[in-house]
Short mmCIF file of C-alpha atoms in Angstrom, two decimals:
data_model
loop_
_atom_site.label_atom_id
_atom_site.label_comp_id
_atom_site.label_asym_id
_atom_site.label_seq_id
_atom_site.Cartn_x
_atom_site.Cartn_y
_atom_site.Cartn_z
CA MET A 29 -31.98 2.02 85.62
CA THR A 30 -30.52 3.25 82.31
CA ALA A 31 -30.88 6.98 81.70
CA LYS A 32 -33.03 7.99 78.75
CA LEU A 33 -31.74 11.55 78.93
CA GLU A 34 -28.73 12.83 80.84
CA VAL A 35 -27.60 16.39 81.47
CA ASP A 36 -23.93 16.49 82.47
CA LYS A 37 -22.41 19.63 84.05
CA LEU A 38 -24.32 21.94 81.71
CA SER A 39 -23.52 25.66 81.90
CA TYR A 40 -24.90 28.47 79.79
CA LYS A 41 -24.38 32.24 79.61
CA TYR A 42 -26.36 35.12 78.12
CA GLY A 43 -23.45 37.44 77.36
CA ASN A 44 -21.51 37.63 80.62
CA PHE A 45 -24.47 36.54 82.75
CA GLU A 46 -24.26 32.92 83.87
CA VAL A 47 -27.78 31.50 83.63
CA LEU A 48 -27.01 27.80 84.23
CA LYS A 49 -24.13 26.56 86.38
CA GLU A 50 -22.96 22.96 86.02
CA VAL A 51 -26.44 21.46 86.04
CA SER A 52 -26.43 17.64 86.15
CA PHE A 53 -29.32 15.19 86.34
CA SER A 54 -30.68 12.16 84.53
CA VAL A 55 -34.16 11.02 83.50
CA ALA A 56 -35.21 7.40 83.07
CA GLN A 57 -37.49 6.18 80.31
CA GLY A 58 -41.13 6.79 81.24
CA GLU A 59 -40.48 9.28 84.04
CA PHE A 60 -42.54 12.44 84.47
CA ILE A 61 -40.19 15.21 85.61
CA GLY A 62 -41.15 18.74 86.66
CA LEU A 63 -38.75 21.69 86.51
CA ILE A 64 -39.71 24.25 89.17
CA GLY A 65 -38.17 27.39 90.60
CA PRO A 66 -38.70 31.15 90.78
CA ASN A 67 -38.70 33.42 87.74
CA GLY A 68 -35.20 33.73 86.36
CA SER A 69 -33.94 30.51 87.93
CA GLY A 70 -33.11 29.03 84.51
CA LYS A 71 -35.98 26.59 83.89
CA SER A 72 -36.84 27.60 80.32
CA THR A 73 -33.17 28.10 79.42
CA LEU A 74 -32.43 24.57 80.62
CA LEU A 75 -35.25 23.20 78.47
CA LYS A 76 -33.92 25.07 75.41
CA ASN A 77 -30.44 23.64 75.99
CA ILE A 78 -31.86 20.14 76.22
CA ASN A 79 -33.67 20.68 72.92
CA SER A 80 -30.59 22.20 71.20
CA ILE A 81 -32.40 25.49 70.56
CA LEU A 82 -29.53 26.89 72.63
CA TYR A 83 -26.09 25.33 72.89
CA PRO A 84 -24.34 25.03 76.25
CA ASP A 85 -21.07 26.83 76.88
CA ASP A 86 -19.91 23.82 78.86
CA GLY A 87 -21.30 20.36 79.52
CA LYS A 88 -23.27 17.86 77.50
CA VAL A 89 -26.79 16.57 76.95
CA TYR A 90 -27.10 12.87 76.12
CA LEU A 91 -30.11 11.11 74.63
CA ASP A 92 -29.81 7.32 74.74
CA ASN A 93 -26.10 7.89 75.46
CA PHE A 94 -25.66 9.92 72.25
CA ASP A 95 -24.34 13.48 72.51
CA LEU A 96 -27.14 15.68 71.12
CA GLN A 97 -24.59 18.04 69.58
CA ASN A 98 -23.47 15.20 67.32
CA LEU A 99 -27.00 14.46 66.10
CA GLY A 100 -28.78 16.20 63.23
CA LYS A 101 -31.94 18.23 63.74
CA LYS A 102 -34.13 15.58 62.11
CA GLU A 103 -32.60 12.79 64.18
CA ILE A 104 -33.29 14.74 67.35
CA ALA A 105 -36.86 15.62 66.26
CA LYS A 106 -37.70 11.93 65.78
CA LYS A 107 -36.86 11.23 69.42
CA LEU A 108 -37.57 14.50 71.19
CA ALA A 109 -40.49 16.92 70.73
CA VAL A 110 -41.22 20.32 72.25
CA VAL A 111 -44.39 22.15 73.23
CA PRO A 112 -43.21 25.78 73.54
CA GLN A 113 -44.54 28.40 75.92
CA ASN A 114 -45.80 30.53 73.04
CA THR A 115 -48.30 28.52 70.99
CA ASN A 116 -49.38 31.33 68.67
CA VAL A 117 -49.57 30.40 64.97
CA ASN A 118 -49.10 33.31 62.54
CA PHE A 119 -51.04 31.81 59.65
CA ASP A 120 -54.60 30.51 59.64
CA PHE A 121 -53.82 26.83 59.12
CA THR A 122 -56.38 24.16 59.84
CA VAL A 123 -55.84 21.89 62.81
CA GLU A 124 -54.95 18.94 60.59
CA GLU A 125 -52.37 21.03 58.70
CA ILE A 126 -50.70 22.07 61.94
CA VAL A 127 -50.58 18.54 63.31
CA LEU A 128 -49.21 17.33 59.97
CA MET A 129 -46.24 19.67 60.48
CA GLY A 130 -45.08 17.24 63.15
CA ARG A 131 -44.28 14.73 60.38
CA ALA A 132 -41.61 17.03 58.90
CA PRO A 133 -38.66 14.98 60.28
CA TYR A 134 -39.92 11.95 58.32
CA ILE A 135 -40.62 13.63 54.98
CA GLY A 136 -37.89 14.35 52.41
CA ARG A 137 -37.47 17.77 50.80
CA PHE A 138 -39.35 16.87 47.63
CA GLU A 139 -41.63 14.21 49.09
CA SER A 140 -45.34 14.40 49.86
CA GLU A 141 -47.11 13.11 52.96
CA SER A 142 -47.73 9.38 52.86
CA ASP A 143 -50.72 7.37 54.04
CA GLU A 144 -48.64 6.43 57.06
CA ASP A 145 -48.10 10.12 57.87
CA TYR A 146 -51.84 10.77 57.79
CA GLU A 147 -52.48 7.72 59.95
CA VAL A 148 -49.98 8.95 62.56
CA VAL A 149 -51.60 12.40 62.48
CA LYS A 150 -55.03 10.88 62.97
CA GLU A 151 -53.80 8.88 65.95
CA ALA A 152 -52.18 11.98 67.50
CA MET A 153 -55.44 13.91 67.14
CA GLU A 154 -57.41 11.04 68.63
CA LEU A 155 -55.07 10.92 71.62
CA THR A 156 -55.51 14.66 72.21
CA ASN A 157 -59.25 14.75 71.40
CA THR A 158 -58.69 17.15 68.49
CA LEU A 159 -59.84 14.95 65.59
CA LYS A 160 -63.24 16.63 65.60
CA LEU A 161 -61.43 19.96 65.12
CA ALA A 162 -59.44 18.77 62.08
CA GLU A 163 -60.98 21.20 59.56
CA ARG A 164 -61.22 24.17 61.94
CA PRO A 165 -58.81 27.10 61.51
CA ILE A 166 -56.45 27.40 64.48
CA SER A 167 -57.55 31.03 64.98
CA GLN A 168 -61.06 29.90 65.91
CA LEU A 169 -59.99 27.70 68.82
CA SER A 170 -59.96 28.40 72.54
CA GLY A 171 -56.68 28.48 74.47
CA GLY A 172 -57.16 24.95 75.78
CA GLU A 173 -58.05 23.59 72.33
CA ARG A 174 -55.04 25.32 70.76
CA GLN A 175 -52.76 23.83 73.41
CA ARG A 176 -54.06 20.34 72.63
CA VAL A 177 -53.44 20.91 68.90
CA ILE A 178 -49.82 21.93 69.52
CA LEU A 179 -49.45 18.87 71.73
CA ALA A 180 -50.89 16.72 68.92
CA ARG A 181 -48.31 18.21 66.53
CA SER A 182 -45.55 17.16 68.93
CA LEU A 183 -47.00 13.65 69.26
CA ALA A 184 -47.06 13.35 65.46
CA GLN A 185 -43.26 13.37 65.67
CA GLN A 186 -43.60 10.03 67.52
CA PRO A 187 -41.14 11.17 70.16
CA GLU A 188 -39.77 9.19 73.05
CA VAL A 189 -39.22 12.35 75.12
CA LEU A 190 -41.64 15.28 75.34
CA LEU A 191 -40.49 18.69 76.59
CA LEU A 192 -43.08 21.29 77.61
CA ASP A 193 -42.49 24.89 78.68
CA GLU A 194 -45.31 26.00 80.98
CA PRO A 195 -48.11 24.26 79.05
CA THR A 196 -50.77 25.47 81.51
CA SER A 197 -49.86 29.17 81.57
CA ASN A 198 -52.71 31.52 80.61
CA LEU A 199 -55.24 28.67 80.70
CA ASP A 200 -58.37 28.51 82.84
CA ILE A 201 -58.20 25.95 85.65
CA ASN A 202 -60.38 23.42 83.79
CA TYR A 203 -58.02 23.53 80.78
CA GLN A 204 -54.99 23.29 83.08
CA LEU A 205 -56.29 20.06 84.56
CA GLU A 206 -57.30 18.79 81.11
CA ILE A 207 -53.76 19.28 79.78
CA MET A 208 -52.07 17.78 82.85
CA ASN A 209 -54.39 14.75 82.86
CA LEU A 210 -53.69 14.22 79.17
CA LEU A 211 -49.92 14.39 79.75
CA LYS A 212 -50.18 11.91 82.61
CA LYS A 213 -52.22 9.53 80.47
CA LEU A 214 -49.66 9.71 77.64
CA ASN A 215 -46.88 9.16 80.15
CA ARG A 216 -48.61 6.20 81.78
CA ASP A 217 -50.20 4.48 78.77
CA HIS A 218 -47.46 5.09 76.17
CA ASN A 219 -44.37 5.15 78.42
CA LEU A 220 -43.65 8.66 77.14
CA THR A 221 -40.89 10.44 79.03
CA VAL A 222 -42.12 13.92 80.02
CA ILE A 223 -40.08 16.90 81.19
CA VAL A 224 -42.23 19.92 81.95
CA VAL A 225 -41.57 23.44 83.25
CA LEU A 226 -44.29 24.45 85.70
CA HIS A 227 -44.89 27.54 87.80
CA ASP A 228 -47.77 26.03 89.77
CA LEU A 229 -46.19 24.04 92.59
CA ASN A 230 -49.40 22.17 93.34
CA LEU A 231 -49.78 20.95 89.74
CA ALA A 232 -46.10 19.94 89.75
CA SER A 233 -46.51 18.08 93.04
CA GLU A 234 -49.69 16.31 91.96
CA TYR A 235 -48.63 15.08 88.51
CA CYS A 236 -44.84 14.68 88.48
CA ASP A 237 -42.86 11.62 89.59
CA LYS A 238 -39.85 13.76 90.43
CA LEU A 239 -39.13 17.46 90.72
CA LEU A 240 -36.00 19.41 89.98
CA LEU A 241 -35.90 22.66 91.96
CA LEU A 242 -33.69 25.36 90.44
CA GLU A 243 -32.30 28.44 92.16
CA ASP A 244 -30.10 30.98 90.37
CA GLY A 245 -29.20 28.51 87.64
CA GLU A 246 -28.22 25.68 89.99
CA ILE A 247 -30.02 22.59 91.22
CA TYR A 248 -31.14 23.29 94.76
CA ALA A 249 -32.84 19.90 95.21
CA HIS A 250 -33.91 16.92 93.09
CA GLY A 251 -36.26 14.16 94.23
CA SER A 252 -39.86 13.12 94.77
CA PRO A 253 -42.57 15.76 95.39
CA LYS A 254 -42.60 14.72 99.05
CA GLU A 255 -38.86 15.37 99.29
CA ILE A 256 -38.87 18.65 97.36
CA VAL A 257 -42.14 20.40 98.26
CA THR A 258 -41.34 21.25 101.86
CA ALA A 259 -41.86 24.45 103.80
CA GLU A 260 -38.10 24.80 104.28
CA ASN A 261 -37.30 24.45 100.57
CA ILE A 262 -40.03 26.86 99.48
CA GLU A 263 -38.97 29.50 101.99
CA ASP A 264 -35.28 29.12 101.10
CA VAL A 265 -35.77 29.31 97.32
CA TYR A 266 -38.92 31.42 96.88
CA GLY A 267 -38.66 33.48 100.06
CA SER A 268 -42.25 32.65 100.96
CA LYS A 269 -43.67 31.11 104.11
CA VAL A 270 -46.06 28.29 103.31
CA ILE A 271 -47.94 25.46 104.95
CA ILE A 272 -47.62 22.03 103.36
CA LYS A 273 -50.67 19.81 103.61
CA LYS A 274 -51.51 16.43 102.10
CA HIS A 275 -53.78 16.67 99.09
CA TYR A 276 -56.73 14.31 99.30
CA PRO A 277 -56.94 11.63 97.93
CA SER A 278 -53.45 11.42 96.34
CA GLY A 279 -51.53 12.17 99.53
CA ARG A 280 -49.18 14.45 97.54
CA PRO A 281 -47.88 17.67 99.13
CA TYR A 282 -50.15 20.69 98.68
CA VAL A 283 -48.86 24.24 99.17
CA THR A 284 -50.86 26.93 100.96
CA MET A 285 -49.40 30.41 101.23
CA LEU A 286 -49.08 32.02 104.63
CA ASP A 287 -49.91 35.71 104.35
CA ASN A 288 -47.20 37.39 106.41
CA HIS A 289 -49.46 40.44 106.73
CA TYR A 290 -51.64 38.46 109.12
CA ILE A 291 -48.81 36.94 111.13
CA PRO A 292 -47.73 39.21 113.99
CA GLU A 293 -44.06 40.17 113.94
CA THR A 294 -43.89 39.58 117.70
CA GLN A 295 -45.46 36.69 119.54
CA LEU A 296 -47.92 37.06 122.37
CA ASP A 297 -46.83 36.27 125.89
CA HIS A 298 -49.10 33.24 126.00
CA GLN A 299 -48.00 29.66 125.34
CA VAL A 300 -50.46 27.04 124.11
CA HIS A 301 -49.70 23.32 123.91
CA ILE A 302 -51.95 21.31 121.59
CA ILE A 303 -52.50 17.59 122.09
CA CYS A 304 -53.72 16.48 118.69
CA GLY A 305 -53.13 14.05 115.81
CA GLY A 306 -54.65 12.66 112.65
CA GLY A 307 -55.55 16.07 111.27
CA THR A 308 -57.62 17.16 114.29
CA GLY A 309 -55.28 20.05 115.07
CA ARG A 310 -54.38 21.39 111.63
CA GLU A 311 -56.67 24.42 111.53
CA LEU A 312 -56.12 25.22 115.18
CA ILE A 313 -52.33 25.22 114.77
CA GLU A 314 -52.55 27.58 111.78
CA ASN A 315 -55.07 29.88 113.49
CA LEU A 316 -53.14 30.17 116.74
CA VAL A 317 -49.87 30.88 114.90
CA GLU A 318 -51.59 33.58 112.84
CA GLN A 319 -52.94 35.16 116.04
CA GLY A 320 -49.42 35.32 117.48
CA PHE A 321 -49.68 32.68 120.21
CA GLN A 322 -46.59 30.66 121.09
CA VAL A 323 -47.59 27.14 120.07
CA SER A 324 -46.22 23.68 120.76
CA CYS A 325 -47.62 20.23 120.02
CA GLY A 326 -47.17 16.68 121.26
CA VAL A 327 -46.90 13.85 121.16
CA LEU A 328 -47.21 13.58 117.37
CA ASN A 329 -46.00 10.81 115.11
CA GLU A 330 -43.67 12.04 112.40
CA GLN A 331 -45.41 12.35 108.99
CA ASP A 332 -48.80 12.68 110.69
CA SER A 333 -50.78 15.45 108.98
CA ASP A 334 -50.77 17.54 112.17
CA TRP A 335 -47.01 17.02 112.46
CA GLU A 336 -46.57 18.32 108.90
CA VAL A 337 -48.60 21.47 109.56
CA ALA A 338 -46.82 22.09 112.87
CA LYS A 339 -43.45 21.66 111.18
CA SER A 340 -44.48 24.05 108.39
CA CYS A 341 -45.42 26.67 111.00
CA ASP A 342 -42.13 26.29 112.90
CA VAL A 343 -44.02 24.99 115.92
CA GLU A 344 -42.12 23.06 118.59
CA ILE A 345 -43.08 19.38 118.45
CA VAL A 346 -42.65 16.48 120.81
CA ALA A 347 -42.36 13.79 118.13
CA GLU A 348 -42.48 10.02 117.98
CA GLU A 349 -41.40 7.69 115.18
CA PRO A 350 -43.98 7.19 112.38
CA PHE A 351 -46.77 4.77 113.38
CA ALA A 352 -45.03 3.96 116.67
CA PRO A 353 -46.86 3.97 120.02
CA ILE A 354 -45.94 6.82 122.36
CA SER A 355 -42.89 5.82 124.39
CA GLN A 356 -42.39 6.69 128.04
CA GLU A 357 -39.52 8.95 126.99
CA SER A 358 -41.75 10.91 124.59
CA HIS A 359 -44.49 11.09 127.22
CA GLU A 360 -42.10 12.61 129.74
CA ALA A 361 -40.89 15.11 127.13
CA ASN A 362 -44.54 16.00 126.52
CA LEU A 363 -45.12 16.60 130.24
CA ALA A 364 -42.02 18.79 130.33
CA ALA A 365 -43.39 20.87 127.46
CA ILE A 366 -46.80 21.16 129.15
CA LYS A 367 -45.13 22.33 132.35
CA GLU A 368 -43.91 25.47 130.54
CA VAL A 369 -47.19 26.58 128.91
CA ASP A 370 -50.21 28.60 129.98
CA THR A 371 -52.94 26.58 128.22
CA VAL A 372 -53.33 23.00 127.03
CA VAL A 373 -55.83 22.15 124.28
CA LEU A 374 -57.01 18.58 123.75
CA THR A 375 -58.50 18.06 120.28
CA GLU A 376 -60.98 15.36 119.26
CA ILE A 377 -58.46 12.63 118.64
CA PRO A 378 -59.47 8.98 118.77
CA PHE A 379 -57.66 7.11 121.54
CA GLY A 380 -56.16 3.64 121.40
CA SER A 381 -53.45 1.86 123.31
CA GLY A 382 -50.77 3.58 121.21
CA ASN A 383 -51.67 7.16 122.13
CA LEU A 384 -53.48 6.82 125.47
CA LEU A 385 -50.52 8.57 127.11
CA ASN A 386 -51.64 11.78 125.36
CA LEU A 387 -54.94 11.65 127.24
CA LYS A 388 -53.01 11.00 130.45
CA ALA A 389 -50.89 14.06 129.63
CA ALA A 390 -54.02 16.22 129.43
CA PHE A 391 -55.21 14.76 132.76
CA TRP A 392 -51.81 15.51 134.30
CA ALA A 393 -52.02 19.10 133.06
CA ALA A 394 -55.39 19.54 134.78
CA GLU A 395 -53.95 18.08 137.99
CA GLN A 396 -51.16 20.67 137.83
CA GLY A 397 -53.72 23.46 137.67
CA LYS A 398 -53.11 24.31 134.02
CA GLU A 399 -55.91 25.82 131.96
CA VAL A 400 -57.13 22.86 129.90
CA ILE A 401 -59.52 23.31 126.97
CA VAL A 402 -61.20 20.19 125.65
CA MET A 403 -62.83 20.04 122.21
CA ASP A 404 -65.83 17.77 122.54
CA GLN A 405 -68.24 17.89 119.61
CA GLU A 406 -68.17 14.10 119.40
CA ARG A 407 -68.16 12.30 122.73
CA LEU A 408 -65.08 10.24 123.45
CA SER A 409 -67.16 7.11 123.78
CA LYS A 410 -67.46 7.16 119.97
CA ARG A 411 -63.70 7.42 119.48
CA ASP A 412 -62.40 5.29 122.34
CA TYR A 413 -60.59 2.11 121.29
CA THR A 414 -59.14 1.23 124.68
CA LYS A 415 -61.99 -0.98 125.93
CA GLY A 416 -63.26 1.80 128.17
CA GLU A 417 -60.01 2.84 129.86
CA GLY A 418 -59.80 6.02 127.83
CA ASN A 419 -63.45 6.90 128.32
CA ASN A 420 -63.20 6.46 132.10
CA LEU A 421 -60.13 8.72 132.27
CA TYR A 422 -61.86 11.24 130.02
CA LYS A 423 -64.87 11.44 132.32
CA LYS A 424 -62.55 12.12 135.27
CA LEU A 425 -60.89 14.85 133.23
CA LEU A 426 -64.23 16.54 132.53
CA ASP A 427 -65.08 16.36 136.25
CA MET A 428 -61.95 18.40 137.04
CA GLY A 429 -63.51 21.59 135.74
CA VAL A 430 -61.76 21.80 132.38
CA ILE A 431 -63.20 24.13 129.73
CA VAL A 432 -65.27 22.27 127.14
CA VAL A 433 -65.77 23.80 123.67
CA GLY A 434 -67.22 22.64 120.38
CA ASP A 435 -64.68 23.60 117.75
CA ASN A 436 -61.52 25.52 116.79
CA TYR A 437 -63.28 28.86 116.71
CA GLU A 438 -64.50 28.49 120.27
CA VAL A 439 -60.93 27.73 121.35
CA LEU A 440 -59.72 30.87 119.59
CA ASP A 441 -62.55 32.94 120.97
CA LYS A 442 -61.78 31.80 124.51
CA LEU A 443 -58.04 32.49 124.24
CA VAL A 444 -58.45 35.87 122.53
CA LYS A 445 -61.10 37.09 124.95
CA ASP A 446 -58.92 36.08 127.91
CA ARG A 447 -56.32 38.54 126.64
CA GLU A 448 -58.68 41.49 126.22
#
């Protein structure tokens, strides 16, 4: 795929301080790219170098294979528009007057605005739902309305690439979503290439096709949200422990902070193995880790939502290939893990032929005299897809004197009280 915009070994210094260090990446036409990273990582400086507000000390920026440094300001403005972080306007212009400023690259020094200019302005205001505000002074608008007006001004340039520097900062959540949905619509319906600096990792993950993660002026990682928004990357770059979940219904990564204040510095001398899957163990994994228990899980298919939470919490996992049935090798590894723990918890997972060995693992644990806690709000008969084999084994398990509880909190309550 031909690159619409290419950054080639770009470096930039403020005085003697190197802000960007040989940054290289390319953006295809119609892509929606998010620039993320901690404060001071170089995101806004990179955007300003792309827009030729700043000029790199080394390296090049190409737009349609043309070196931007060889293009005039008006030529650049016809292809590339910017929504800056600061959207304050010093004079009390009307909305229409501000949007009309976006036509400046097309109007000669002594020329007046043409009918075509006004038609483009009208279309830009329609796209951003600001036409009804045309006669209003900019000073009378809310933050979200003002942001849409500045976006309309950029669209009036008829750009092929739109650069935005934290367009959702200082906006209420409803305006944040309004702006991001509008950008996605413009990107999707008009094939507009979007490059946006974002602080909110969840907004970046939800709306962007690809993310570029910066650290100390260098590219730490570049790829899809699924590839970039991982617990390992966030801890390495931001220094924060997080849990990565799947956001419903998009399936995109969603970041939840782990408050280190509530995570004991030393673990308890009590090991718990959770037999779970399909999201049935997510809360329990998080809660047990926060309480200081030594936790392991298995067998879990890679990319399963429970697997993702366990991985985020640095929990030991007996893993199987995605969507694959549990192999005998994985089953034996699961039994070996169970052999080392104090308590086994069986969550309310549905059972089919592919994961029946997990139920057999719980049964084996009970046979070995392990403390087995079974979560049983919904009887297995309603989640048994083994033609009765699973249900029969489950009944035998219950007859072995295992501890039956209703939910995660009862599991926690039982384990905590046992230690008092």
